[in-house]
Coordinates of C-alpha atoms in Angstrom, one line a residue:
Chain A
M1 CA 3.4 9.3 36.6
G2 CA 3.8 6.1 38.1
A3 CA 4.0 2.6 36.0
A4 CA 0.4 1.8 36.6
D5 CA -1.3 4.2 35.9
G6 CA 0.8 5.6 32.9
D7 CA -0.7 2.9 30.5
P8 CA -3.2 3.4 27.8
K9 CA -6.2 0.6 29.3
R10 CA -5.8 -2.0 26.7
Q11 CA -8.8 -4.4 28.0
D12 CA -11.2 -1.6 29.0
P13 CA -13.3 -0.3 26.1
A14 CA -14.9 2.4 28.6
P15 CA -12.1 4.1 30.9
E16 CA -13.1 5.5 34.2
L17 CA -14.6 8.8 33.6
P18 CA -12.4 11.2 34.6
G19 CA -14.7 13.8 36.8
S20 CA -17.4 11.6 36.0
S21 CA -18.8 11.6 39.1
G22 CA -19.0 15.9 38.6
A23 CA -21.5 15.6 35.7
R24 CA -23.8 13.5 37.9
E25 CA -24.0 15.8 40.6
C26 CA -25.0 17.9 37.3
T27 CA -27.9 16.1 36.7
S28 CA -29.2 16.6 40.3
T29 CA -29.8 20.1 40.3
S30 CA -32.7 22.0 39.2
D31 CA -31.4 22.5 35.4
P32 CA -33.2 19.8 33.7
D33 CA -32.3 17.0 31.0
R34 CA -29.1 19.0 29.5
P35 CA -26.7 18.3 31.6
Q36 CA -27.6 14.4 32.0
A37 CA -27.8 14.4 27.8
L38 CA -23.9 15.9 27.7
A39 CA -23.3 13.6 30.6
E40 CA -24.1 11.1 28.4
I41 CA -22.5 12.3 25.0
F42 CA -19.2 12.8 27.4
R43 CA -19.8 8.9 28.9
N44 CA -19.7 8.0 24.9
H45 CA -16.9 10.7 23.8
N46 CA -14.6 10.4 26.7
A47 CA -12.4 7.3 25.2
A48 CA -12.2 8.4 21.9
L49 CA -11.5 12.1 22.6
V50 CA -8.6 11.2 24.9
R51 CA -6.8 8.7 22.4
F52 CA -6.9 11.3 20.1
L53 CA -5.7 14.2 22.1
A54 CA -2.8 12.0 23.4
I55 CA -2.2 11.4 20.3
R56 CA -2.0 15.0 19.2
I57 CA -0.5 16.5 22.1
G58 CA 2.0 13.5 23.3
S59 CA 0.5 12.7 26.7
T60 CA -2.6 11.0 27.8
E61 CA -2.5 13.1 31.0
D62 CA -2.7 16.1 29.1
A63 CA -4.7 14.7 27.4
K64 CA -7.4 14.2 29.4
E65 CA -7.2 17.9 31.7
L66 CA -7.8 18.9 28.1
V67 CA -10.6 16.8 27.9
Q68 CA -12.2 18.2 31.1
E69 CA -11.6 21.6 29.7
A70 CA -13.4 20.9 26.2
Y71 CA -16.2 19.7 28.8
A72 CA -16.6 22.4 31.2
K73 CA -16.7 24.7 27.5
V74 CA -19.5 23.0 25.8
L75 CA -21.3 23.5 29.2
A76 CA -20.7 26.6 29.7
L77 CA -22.5 27.9 26.2
D78 CA -26.0 28.7 27.2
R79 CA -27.4 28.1 23.8
P80 CA -29.1 24.1 24.3
E81 CA -28.2 22.8 21.5
T82 CA -29.1 19.3 20.0
I83 CA -27.0 16.0 20.8
S84 CA -25.4 15.7 17.9
L85 CA -24.1 19.7 17.9
Q86 CA -22.9 19.3 21.5
A87 CA -21.1 16.1 19.9
G88 CA -19.7 18.1 17.6
F89 CA -19.1 21.1 19.4
L90 CA -17.6 19.0 21.8
W91 CA -14.8 17.7 19.3
R92 CA -14.1 21.1 17.4
I93 CA -13.1 22.3 20.7
A94 CA -10.7 19.7 22.0
V95 CA -9.3 20.1 18.7
N96 CA -8.5 23.6 19.2
L97 CA -7.2 23.5 22.4
A98 CA -5.1 20.4 21.1
T99 CA -3.5 23.5 19.3
D100 CA -3.5 25.9 21.4
R101 CA -1.4 23.3 23.9
R102 CA 0.7 22.2 20.8
R103 CA 1.8 25.4 20.6
Q104 CA 2.7 25.9 24.2
R105 CA 4.3 23.3 23.6
A106 CA 6.5 24.8 20.8
S107 CA 7.2 27.7 23.1
Q108 CA 8.3 26.1 25.8
Q109 CA 10.6 23.7 24.0
R110 CA 12.5 26.8 22.3
F111 CA 13.4 27.4 26.1
L112 CA 13.6 24.0 27.3
S113 CA 15.2 22.2 24.0
F114 CA 18.8 21.4 25.8
A115 CA 16.6 19.9 28.9
R116 CA 14.8 17.6 26.2
A117 CA 17.3 14.7 26.0
S118 CA 16.3 13.8 29.2
T119 CA 13.4 13.9 29.5
T120 CA 11.0 11.5 27.6
E121 CA 8.0 13.0 26.0
N122 CA 5.9 10.3 25.1
G123 CA 6.6 9.3 28.3
D124 CA 2.6 7.8 28.4
F125 CA 3.6 5.3 25.3
S126 CA 7.4 5.0 26.0
A127 CA 8.2 1.7 28.1
E128 CA 8.1 2.5 32.3
S129 CA 11.6 0.8 33.6
T130 CA 15.1 0.9 32.3
C131 CA 14.7 -3.3 32.1
E132 CA 11.5 -4.0 30.6
A133 CA 12.6 -1.3 27.7
R134 CA 15.9 -3.4 27.7
E135 CA 13.6 -6.6 27.2
R136 CA 11.1 -5.2 24.8
L137 CA 14.4 -3.5 22.2
E138 CA 15.6 -6.8 22.1
I139 CA 12.6 -8.3 21.2
V140 CA 12.0 -5.6 19.0
E141 CA 15.0 -5.8 17.1
R142 CA 15.0 -9.3 16.8
A143 CA 11.5 -8.8 14.8
I144 CA 13.0 -5.9 12.5
N145 CA 15.2 -8.4 11.8
E146 CA 12.6 -10.7 10.7
L147 CA 10.4 -8.8 8.7
P148 CA 10.4 -9.9 5.3
P149 CA 12.9 -6.5 3.9
R150 CA 10.2 -4.3 1.7
C151 CA 8.1 -4.1 5.4
A152 CA 11.6 -3.5 7.3
E153 CA 12.7 -0.8 4.5
A154 CA 8.8 0.8 4.7
F155 CA 8.8 0.8 8.4
I156 CA 12.9 2.6 8.9
L157 CA 11.9 5.1 6.4
H158 CA 8.4 5.8 8.5
V159 CA 9.3 5.1 12.3
L160 CA 12.5 6.5 12.3
R161 CA 13.9 8.1 9.5
G162 CA 10.5 10.1 9.5
L163 CA 9.6 10.3 6.2
T164 CA 5.7 10.7 5.1
F165 CA 4.1 7.5 3.9
E166 CA 4.1 9.1 0.6
E167 CA 7.7 10.2 0.4
V168 CA 8.2 6.1 1.6
G169 CA 6.1 4.9 -1.5
S170 CA 7.8 7.2 -4.1
K171 CA 11.5 6.0 -2.4
M172 CA 9.6 2.1 -2.9
G173 CA 8.2 2.8 -5.8
I174 CA 4.4 2.0 -4.6
S175 CA 1.7 3.8 -3.6
W176 CA 1.1 5.2 -0.6
R177 CA -2.0 3.2 1.1
M178 CA 0.8 -0.2 -0.1
A179 CA 3.2 2.1 2.0
I180 CA 0.4 1.7 4.9
K181 CA 0.1 -1.8 4.0
H182 CA 3.9 -2.7 4.8
V183 CA 4.2 0.0 7.7
S184 CA 0.9 -1.5 9.3
R185 CA 1.9 -5.6 8.4
A186 CA 5.6 -4.2 10.4
L187 CA 4.2 -2.9 13.0
E188 CA 1.6 -6.0 13.1
Y189 CA 3.9 -8.2 13.7
L190 CA 6.5 -6.5 15.9
Q191 CA 3.4 -6.7 18.1
T192 CA 2.8 -10.2 17.9
C193 CA 6.3 -11.0 18.8
L194 CA 5.8 -8.8 22.0
D195 CA 2.5 -10.7 22.9
A196 CA 4.6 -14.2 22.2
A197 CA 7.6 -12.8 24.7
D198 CA 4.7 -11.7 27.4
V199 CA 6.7 -8.7 27.9
T200 CA 4.2 -6.3 27.6
R201 CA 0.9 -7.8 29.0
S202 CA 3.1 -9.3 32.5
A203 CA 3.8 -5.7 33.2
R204 CA 0.7 -4.2 33.0
Chain B
M1 CA -23.0 8.9 7.6
N2 CA -24.5 5.2 7.7
D3 CA -22.8 2.7 9.3
D4 CA -21.6 1.1 5.7
D5 CA -18.8 4.2 6.1
V6 CA -16.3 2.4 8.3
E7 CA -16.8 -0.5 6.2
D8 CA -15.4 1.6 2.7
E9 CA -12.7 2.6 4.9
P10 CA -9.1 2.8 3.0
M11 CA -7.6 -1.6 3.5
G12 CA -11.4 -2.9 4.5
S13 CA -10.8 -5.1 6.8
D14 CA -7.7 -4.6 7.8
R15 CA -7.2 -2.9 11.8
W16 CA -3.8 -2.4 11.8
A17 CA -3.8 0.0 8.7
E18 CA -6.9 1.4 10.0
A19 CA -5.5 2.1 13.2
L20 CA -2.1 2.8 11.8
T21 CA -3.8 5.4 8.7
W22 CA -5.9 7.3 11.7
H23 CA -2.6 7.1 14.1
V24 CA -1.6 9.2 11.5
T25 CA -4.5 11.4 10.6
L26 CA -5.3 12.4 14.2
R27 CA -1.7 13.2 14.8
E28 CA -0.7 15.3 11.7
A29 CA -3.8 16.3 10.1
A30 CA -4.4 20.0 9.8
E31 CA -6.8 21.8 12.5
K32 CA -9.1 22.6 9.6
D33 CA -9.3 19.4 7.9
L34 CA -10.1 17.4 11.8
T35 CA -13.8 18.3 10.9
S36 CA -16.7 17.2 13.0
A37 CA -17.5 14.4 10.4
V38 CA -14.0 13.2 11.1
G39 CA -14.4 13.6 14.9
R40 CA -17.4 11.4 14.0
E41 CA -16.1 8.9 12.7
W42 CA -13.1 8.4 14.8
Q43 CA -15.8 8.2 17.2
K44 CA -17.5 5.3 15.2
W45 CA -14.3 3.4 14.7
H46 CA -13.1 4.0 18.4
A47 CA -16.0 2.1 19.6
D48 CA -14.5 -1.2 18.8
P49 CA -12.5 -2.4 21.5
E50 CA -10.6 -4.6 19.3
N51 CA -9.8 -1.4 17.2
Q52 CA -8.8 0.6 20.3
R53 CA -6.5 -2.5 21.3
V54 CA -4.7 -2.4 18.1
F55 CA -4.9 1.5 18.4
D56 CA -3.1 1.5 21.2
D57 CA -0.4 -0.8 20.2
V58 CA -0.1 1.2 17.5
S59 CA 0.6 4.4 19.7
R60 CA 3.0 2.6 22.1
L61 CA 4.8 0.6 18.9
L62 CA 5.6 4.2 17.8
A63 CA 6.2 6.4 20.9
D64 CA 9.1 3.6 21.2
R65 CA 11.5 4.4 18.0
D66 CA 14.1 5.9 20.2
L67 CA 14.5 2.3 21.1
Y68 CA 15.1 0.5 18.2
R69 CA 16.8 3.3 16.5
E70 CA 20.3 1.1 15.6
C71 CA 17.9 -1.0 13.2
R72 CA 19.6 -1.6 10.2
R73 CA 18.1 -1.0 6.8
P74 CA 17.7 -4.3 4.6
S75 CA 20.5 -4.0 1.3
G76 CA 19.4 -3.5 -2.2
A77 CA 19.7 -7.0 -3.0
E78 CA 17.3 -8.5 0.1
L79 CA 14.6 -5.7 -1.5
A80 CA 14.9 -7.4 -4.4
A81 CA 14.9 -11.2 -3.2
D82 CA 11.9 -9.5 -0.8
R83 CA 8.5 -12.0 -1.9
Y84 CA 6.0 -11.7 0.9
D85 CA 2.5 -10.4 -0.7
L86 CA 1.3 -8.5 2.0
L87 CA -2.2 -10.9 1.9
S88 CA -1.7 -12.4 5.5
P89 CA -0.1 -11.2 8.8
I90 CA 3.7 -11.9 8.8
A91 CA 3.7 -13.8 11.5
E92 CA 1.5 -16.3 9.4
W93 CA 3.1 -16.4 6.2
R94 CA 6.8 -17.4 7.5
K95 CA 5.3 -20.1 9.3
V96 CA 4.0 -21.3 5.6
P97 CA 8.2 -20.6 3.9
P98 CA 7.1 -21.6 0.0
P99 CA 5.0 -18.8 -1.3
R100 CA 3.4 -19.5 -4.6
I101 CA 5.6 -17.7 -6.6
A102 CA 9.1 -18.9 -5.8
A103 CA 7.4 -22.6 -6.0
K104 CA 6.0 -22.2 -9.5
R105 CA 9.5 -20.2 -10.1
V106 CA 11.3 -23.6 -8.9
A107 CA 9.3 -25.8 -10.2
S108 CA 8.5 -24.6 -13.9
G109 CA 12.2 -24.2 -15.2
R110 CA 11.2 -21.4 -17.0
Y111 CA 13.4 -18.8 -16.3
R112 CA 16.8 -18.8 -18.3
W113 CA 19.1 -19.5 -15.2
S114 CA 20.6 -22.1 -16.8
W115 CA 24.6 -20.4 -16.5
L116 CA 23.4 -21.0 -12.7
S117 CA 24.1 -24.4 -11.2
G118 CA 20.5 -25.8 -10.4
G119 CA 19.0 -26.2 -6.9
L120 CA 20.1 -22.7 -5.3
A121 CA 17.2 -21.4 -3.0
V122 CA 15.4 -18.6 -5.0
A123 CA 16.6 -16.0 -2.6
T124 CA 19.2 -16.6 -3.6
L125 CA 18.8 -16.2 -7.2
A126 CA 17.3 -13.0 -6.7
T127 CA 20.4 -11.6 -5.0
I128 CA 22.3 -12.8 -7.5
A129 CA 20.3 -10.8 -9.8
V130 CA 20.6 -7.8 -8.4
V131 CA 24.4 -8.0 -7.7
V132 CA 25.0 -8.9 -11.1
L133 CA 22.8 -5.8 -11.9
R134 CA 25.1 -3.9 -10.1
M135 CA 28.2 -5.3 -12.0
P136 CA 30.1 -3.0 -15.0
L137 CA 28.7 -2.8 -18.1
R138 CA 31.4 -5.2 -19.8
F139 CA 30.1 -8.2 -17.8
W140 CA 27.2 -7.7 -19.8
S141 CA 28.5 -7.7 -23.2
G142 CA 31.9 -9.8 -22.3
T143 CA 32.2 -12.9 -23.0
G144 CA 28.8 -13.8 -24.9
Q145 CA 27.9 -15.3 -21.9
R146 CA 23.9 -14.4 -22.1
G147 CA 22.5 -14.1 -19.2
S148 CA 18.9 -12.7 -18.3
V149 CA 17.5 -10.8 -15.2
V150 CA 14.0 -11.9 -14.4
Y151 CA 11.9 -9.4 -12.5
Q152 CA 8.7 -10.1 -11.4
T153 CA 6.1 -8.2 -9.3
N154 CA 3.6 -9.6 -6.4
V155 CA -0.3 -8.6 -7.5
G156 CA -0.7 -5.0 -6.7
E157 CA 3.0 -4.4 -6.1
I158 CA 4.0 -1.5 -8.3
R159 CA 8.2 -1.7 -8.9
N160 CA 10.5 0.9 -9.8
V161 CA 13.6 -0.9 -11.6
H162 CA 16.8 0.7 -12.6
L163 CA 19.0 -0.7 -15.5
P164 CA 22.9 -0.2 -15.8
D165 CA 22.5 1.5 -18.9
G166 CA 21.1 3.7 -17.2
S167 CA 17.5 3.2 -18.4
S168 CA 14.5 2.5 -15.8
I169 CA 11.3 0.7 -15.7
I170 CA 8.4 0.3 -14.0
L171 CA 6.2 -2.3 -13.2
G172 CA 2.9 -3.0 -12.9
G173 CA 1.0 -5.4 -10.5
R174 CA 2.1 -9.3 -11.3
T175 CA 4.3 -8.9 -14.0
E176 CA 7.1 -10.4 -15.3
L177 CA 9.9 -9.6 -17.9
S178 CA 13.4 -10.4 -18.2
V179 CA 16.0 -8.0 -19.1
A180 CA 19.2 -9.2 -21.2
L181 CA 22.3 -6.9 -22.1
S182 CA 24.1 -7.8 -24.8
A183 CA 26.7 -6.2 -27.0
Q184 CA 23.9 -6.5 -30.0
R185 CA 21.1 -4.7 -27.9
R186 CA 19.6 -4.2 -24.6
S187 CA 16.4 -6.4 -25.0
V188 CA 13.3 -6.9 -22.6
S189 CA 10.9 -9.5 -23.0
L190 CA 7.4 -8.8 -20.9
R191 CA 5.7 -11.8 -20.4
R192 CA 2.2 -10.5 -18.3
G193 CA 1.3 -7.6 -17.3
E194 CA 2.7 -3.9 -18.0
A195 CA 5.7 -1.7 -17.7
W196 CA 6.7 1.8 -18.1
F197 CA 9.6 1.8 -20.2
Q198 CA 12.1 4.8 -19.7
V199 CA 14.9 4.6 -22.0
A200 CA 18.7 6.4 -22.0
H201 CA 19.4 6.7 -25.7
R202 CA 22.2 5.2 -26.9
S203 CA 22.3 5.1 -30.6
H204 CA 24.1 2.1 -31.9
W205 CA 22.4 0.0 -28.9
P206 CA 18.8 -0.6 -29.6
F207 CA 16.8 -0.8 -27.0
V208 CA 13.9 -4.2 -27.6
V209 CA 11.1 -5.2 -26.1
A210 CA 9.3 -8.5 -27.2
A211 CA 6.1 -8.7 -26.2
G212 CA 3.4 -11.2 -27.8
D213 CA 3.7 -11.4 -31.7
G214 CA 5.4 -8.4 -32.0
T215 CA 8.9 -6.5 -30.9
I216 CA 8.6 -2.7 -30.3
T217 CA 12.5 -0.8 -31.2
D218 CA 12.6 2.3 -28.8
V219 CA 14.6 5.1 -30.4
G220 CA 15.2 7.0 -27.1
T221 CA 12.0 7.4 -25.7
A222 CA 9.6 6.5 -22.9
F223 CA 6.6 4.1 -23.7
L224 CA 4.3 1.7 -21.7
V225 CA 3.7 -2.2 -23.0
Q226 CA 0.9 -4.2 -21.7
R227 CA 0.6 -7.6 -21.9
D228 CA -2.8 -8.9 -22.1
S229 CA -3.7 -12.4 -22.5
D230 CA -4.2 -12.6 -25.8
R231 CA -2.9 -8.8 -27.0
V232 CA -0.6 -6.4 -26.7
V233 CA -1.4 -2.3 -26.2
V234 CA 1.7 -0.1 -26.7
T235 CA 1.3 3.9 -25.8
V236 CA 4.1 6.2 -26.9
T237 CA 4.7 9.1 -23.8
Q238 CA 7.9 10.3 -25.1
G239 CA 9.4 10.2 -29.1
T240 CA 9.3 7.4 -31.1
V241 CA 9.3 3.6 -31.0
E242 CA 8.7 1.3 -34.2
I243 CA 6.6 -1.8 -34.0
A244 CA 7.6 -5.1 -35.7
P245 CA 4.8 -8.3 -35.7
G246 CA 6.3 -11.7 -35.9
P247 CA 8.1 -13.3 -32.9
P248 CA 11.3 -11.8 -31.5
T249 CA 14.0 -13.4 -33.3
W250 CA 16.8 -13.4 -30.6
N251 CA 15.8 -16.3 -28.8
T252 CA 17.3 -18.5 -31.6
P253 CA 20.8 -19.3 -31.1
G254 CA 23.4 -18.9 -33.5
I255 CA 21.9 -16.9 -36.7
D256 CA 20.0 -13.6 -35.4
Q257 CA 17.0 -14.0 -38.1
R258 CA 15.9 -10.4 -37.1
V259 CA 18.6 -8.8 -39.2
A260 CA 18.1 -11.3 -42.2
L261 CA 14.1 -10.6 -41.8
A262 CA 14.1 -7.3 -41.0
P263 CA 14.0 -5.8 -44.5
V264 CA 10.8 -7.9 -45.4
L265 CA 9.0 -7.2 -41.9
S266 CA 6.5 -3.6 -42.1
R267 CA 7.6 -1.5 -39.1
I268 CA 4.8 0.7 -38.0
R269 CA 6.0 4.3 -36.8
V270 CA 4.3 5.1 -32.9
T271 CA 4.9 8.3 -31.7
Q272 CA 4.2 10.4 -28.5
G273 CA 0.8 10.4 -27.4
E274 CA -0.4 7.5 -30.2
E275 CA -1.1 3.9 -29.3
L276 CA -1.1 1.0 -31.0
A277 CA -2.7 -3.0 -30.4
F278 CA -2.0 -6.2 -31.9
T279 CA -2.8 -9.2 -31.1
D280 CA -1.2 -12.8 -30.7
K281 CA -3.5 -13.8 -34.3
G282 CA -1.6 -11.3 -35.9
A283 CA -4.3 -8.2 -36.2
L284 CA -3.3 -5.0 -36.1
S285 CA -5.4 -2.0 -34.5
G286 CA -4.9 1.1 -36.3
V287 CA -2.5 4.0 -35.2
K288 CA -5.1 6.2 -32.7
Q289 CA -4.3 9.3 -30.5
A290 CA -3.8 7.3 -26.7
D291 CA -4.6 9.8 -23.1
T292 CA -0.9 9.3 -22.4
H293 CA -2.3 10.4 -18.6
A294 CA -4.4 8.4 -18.3
A295 CA -2.5 5.0 -19.9
T296 CA -0.3 5.7 -16.2
T297 CA -2.3 6.8 -13.9
W298 CA -1.8 2.8 -12.5
T299 CA 2.0 3.8 -11.1
H300 CA -0.3 5.5 -8.7
G301 CA -2.3 2.7 -7.8
R302 CA -5.4 3.6 -10.2
L303 CA -6.4 2.1 -13.5
T304 CA -8.6 4.2 -16.0
F305 CA -10.2 2.4 -18.9
D306 CA -12.0 4.4 -21.7
D307 CA -14.1 2.2 -23.8
V308 CA -12.3 -0.8 -23.5
P309 CA -13.7 -4.5 -23.7
L310 CA -14.3 -6.0 -19.8
R311 CA -12.4 -8.8 -19.8
Y312 CA -9.1 -6.5 -20.5
V313 CA -10.4 -4.2 -18.1
V314 CA -10.9 -7.3 -15.5
E315 CA -7.5 -8.5 -17.1
S316 CA -5.6 -5.2 -16.0
V317 CA -7.7 -5.3 -12.1
D318 CA -6.9 -8.6 -11.7
R319 CA -3.3 -7.5 -11.4
Y320 CA -4.0 -5.7 -8.8
S321 CA -6.6 -8.0 -7.0
T322 CA -5.6 -10.0 -3.6
R323 CA -8.2 -12.0 -5.2
H324 CA -8.3 -14.1 -8.9
I325 CA -11.6 -12.2 -10.4
A326 CA -12.6 -14.0 -13.8
V327 CA -14.8 -12.8 -16.6
S328 CA -17.2 -15.5 -18.5
A329 CA -17.0 -14.8 -23.0
S330 CA -19.8 -13.0 -23.7
A331 CA -19.7 -10.4 -20.1
G332 CA -16.1 -9.9 -21.3
A333 CA -17.5 -8.3 -24.5
L334 CA -19.1 -5.5 -22.6
R335 CA -17.3 -2.2 -23.0
F336 CA -16.6 -0.1 -19.3
S337 CA -15.3 3.1 -19.4
G338 CA -14.2 4.5 -15.5
I339 CA -11.2 4.7 -12.9
V340 CA -10.8 1.5 -10.4
S341 CA -8.8 2.3 -8.0
D342 CA -6.3 -0.8 -6.1
D343 CA -8.2 -0.2 -2.9
G344 CA -11.5 -0.1 -4.0
I345 CA -11.9 -2.7 -6.2
D346 CA -14.2 -4.4 -3.8
D347 CA -16.7 -1.7 -4.7
W348 CA -16.1 -1.6 -8.4
L349 CA -17.0 -5.2 -8.4
Q350 CA -20.0 -4.5 -6.4
G351 CA -20.5 -1.7 -9.3
L352 CA -20.3 -4.0 -12.3
E353 CA -24.4 -5.3 -11.1
K354 CA -25.6 -2.0 -11.3
I355 CA -24.2 -0.5 -14.4
F356 CA -24.1 -3.7 -16.4
P357 CA -26.6 -6.7 -16.6
V358 CA -23.6 -9.0 -14.7
T359 CA -24.1 -10.9 -11.9
V360 CA -20.5 -11.4 -9.6
D361 CA -20.1 -14.2 -7.5
E362 CA -17.2 -15.9 -5.8
R363 CA -16.3 -19.7 -6.1
E364 CA -13.7 -21.0 -4.3
A365 CA -10.9 -18.5 -4.4
T366 CA -12.4 -16.6 -8.1
V367 CA -14.2 -13.9 -8.1
C368 CA -16.6 -14.7 -11.3
V369 CA -18.0 -11.5 -13.6
H370 CA -21.0 -13.3 -15.9
L371 CA -23.9 -12.4 -17.9
R372 CA -27.0 -12.4 -15.4
D373 CA -29.6 -15.4 -16.2
L374 CA -32.7 -13.9 -17.3
S375 CA -34.6 -17.2 -18.4
P376 CA -36.6 -18.2 -15.8
S377 CA -36.3 -21.9 -16.5
G378 CA -32.8 -21.3 -15.9
G379 CA -32.0 -22.1 -19.3
P380 CA -28.4 -22.1 -20.7
S381 CA -26.7 -19.5 -18.5
D382 CA -23.6 -17.7 -18.6
A383 CA -21.4 -19.0 -16.0
T384 CA -18.4 -19.9 -17.2
C385 CA -15.6 -18.0 -16.4
T386 CA -12.3 -18.5 -18.6
T387 CA -9.6 -18.5 -16.3
R388 CA -7.1 -17.5 -17.0
K389 CA -3.1 -18.4 -16.4

């Protein structure tokens, strides 16, 4: 994965459809409106599905692949369903595929666990070059030190210690909703600092 | 599902909290919980390009966690000194250094920090407060030097305070109390808001809470005290307390009037599962049965009311509302039963217009609840909201 395509396309509200050309070819076949309607659904849901799967399985590349697979499975259904049902199917299938992929991963991990330290599991979202990474690190560390202490505490407990929001909340004597609020304010501030330093944007 | 549903998501207009909530949901939710309805909601939220941008920022920052593994956790003193109220983004808040509460604290001088030289920064004061709290007890009961420590919470904040005697206090939103431990007693003064006391039993060291026009003396127990503008409600969740009318006396230097007056003051015993209210005018409600579960739901961000005058309901909700809420005198007499969630206050305000003959409108920074003007001529309307401070 190269530096250029590994990044989520942040400014693009409708990322290019992987396989959209294939979908259009379908519409020119003798089969009536259904493939066209499906292509429409796919166009509308593609970016949302890719983001969902990327988060769920930890890789944008794999997510794109799974969305293709989900789309193929919906196409393979031979019952003529309504549009809304097809959108629902697409989602259900994507959820199932994500679960399968996670299980696969888990069993692979057991064999490859010693090698994991050297690979970036969430490679898609982590910084591309060590240089940029170091710069990001410096900015983020400074920003964390500038956070209001309770936001810093919630951020560290959730992001670094892996506590759930319920756990963060009970530790800090606040509701889980307020815990989310604390962490989200912290994230917002970190991004503001990164944007100000223009590291992320210029690297894109 | 209509388009308004997104607006009804927790956190209202806060994109970052929404993005984080979605991130955790999509990542962690069990397969069975990721229903088609969730898929539709996600698709709808995702359709906004700005939401996508923020979601990607959140994803990237969370994936970067290995990079900032070395970050230091704030100390207890720093946490206690935190005055950020979450209302505006941190970057904006940092540009405006004096937060409301800090400014008030310095300006009014009504806090008993006389044993400290003046002019110290608020953050330093709070730091000292915590340092003092961590010192051994003999510091407190020592040479007649009486320091009280002030604890206060911001709007919507719920805070757990552990006292050096082993007792703990949960403070509700916008609550202020001071704690002074002396050889004679552990005294707490609840100035506003509500608090749940879990008292460590010490037979010769009474735990006394002063609130409004009365004092509550604990006999080793847990109880809630809610200080409204003109009354105090005490609910006992465990054990027994004694409530004495009349102002607390330990503020008078020299003479311990409390001891002198004790025989003539009638004390009322309130035990587990009971509640008693007394007003600032000296009126007492009888001891009555209380729903102790309902009385403590605020510690989880939910306020439960059963046939409570609207003015007290509004006072309670106001402690968790980012906008100040006030109610007119006549609307305040309406009685409300129900549950208000700290993240659903706007919905609740809207709902009030449906269940009561009231209008809710926003004037400057205050939301005013008043009786709907029914006279066609626009006669004397009930538009005056009493703003309490």
